[in-house]
Tab-separated table of C-alpha atoms in Angstrom:
chain	number	residue	atom	x	y	z
A	1	MET	CA	44.432	95.573	-35.419
A	2	LYS	CA	41.550	97.683	-36.605
A	3	ILE	CA	39.930	100.590	-34.758
A	4	VAL	CA	36.127	100.390	-34.582
A	5	LYS	CA	33.477	102.505	-32.853
A	6	CYS	CA	31.277	100.839	-30.254
A	7	ARG	CA	27.614	100.748	-31.310
A	8	ASP	CA	26.374	101.621	-27.822
A	9	CYS	CA	28.715	104.292	-26.455
A	10	ASP	CA	30.610	105.400	-29.634
A	11	LYS	CA	33.953	104.812	-27.887
A	12	GLU	CA	36.740	103.609	-30.173
A	13	PHE	CA	38.437	100.262	-29.490
A	14	GLU	CA	40.769	97.874	-31.276
A	15	THR	CA	39.584	94.617	-32.777
A	16	ASN	CA	41.058	91.864	-34.890
A	17	PRO	CA	39.817	92.286	-38.493
A	18	ASN	CA	40.391	88.592	-39.233
A	19	ALA	CA	38.231	87.326	-36.360
A	20	ARG	CA	35.487	84.854	-37.162
A	21	TYR	CA	32.859	87.108	-35.554
A	22	PRO	CA	33.755	90.815	-35.691
A	23	ARG	CA	33.213	92.719	-32.446
A	24	ARG	CA	30.661	95.514	-32.399
A	25	TYR	CA	30.871	96.579	-28.757
A	26	CYS	CA	33.695	97.626	-26.439
A	27	ASP	CA	34.611	95.492	-23.406
A	28	SER	CA	32.457	97.418	-20.916
A	29	CYS	CA	29.350	97.396	-23.142
A	30	SER	CA	29.881	93.713	-23.933
A	31	LEU	CA	29.977	92.913	-20.219
A	32	GLU	CA	26.771	94.885	-19.575
A	33	ARG	CA	24.976	93.123	-22.448
A	34	LYS	CA	26.171	89.707	-21.275
A	35	GLU	CA	24.889	90.310	-17.729
A	36	ALA	CA	21.536	91.534	-19.065
A	37	TYR	CA	21.226	88.471	-21.301
A	38	GLU	CA	21.986	86.116	-18.396
A	39	LYS	CA	19.155	87.691	-16.378
A	40	ILE	CA	16.612	87.593	-19.217
A	41	ASP	CA	14.720	84.686	-17.655
A	42	GLU	CA	14.047	86.757	-14.511
A	43	ILE	CA	11.899	89.266	-16.414
A	44	LYS	CA	8.173	88.861	-15.796
A	45	PHE	CA	5.386	89.480	-18.265
A	46	GLU	CA	3.973	92.251	-16.073
A	47	ASP	CA	7.268	94.188	-16.280
A	48	CYS	CA	7.075	94.534	-20.082
A	49	ASP	CA	5.704	97.716	-21.658
A	50	ASP	CA	2.491	97.594	-23.652
A	51	GLU	CA	2.795	99.508	-26.922
């Protein structure tokens, strides 16, 4: 096992270095990102920022 820092919260977690897709986020951040991605179709055009 290899210890890696999460890219969102900088918390250290263990990951398998021989995995096909290396993990970048801890379990809690991965869950938050997954839930946000599942709700991406609910976002309306008016809710987006104009910059």
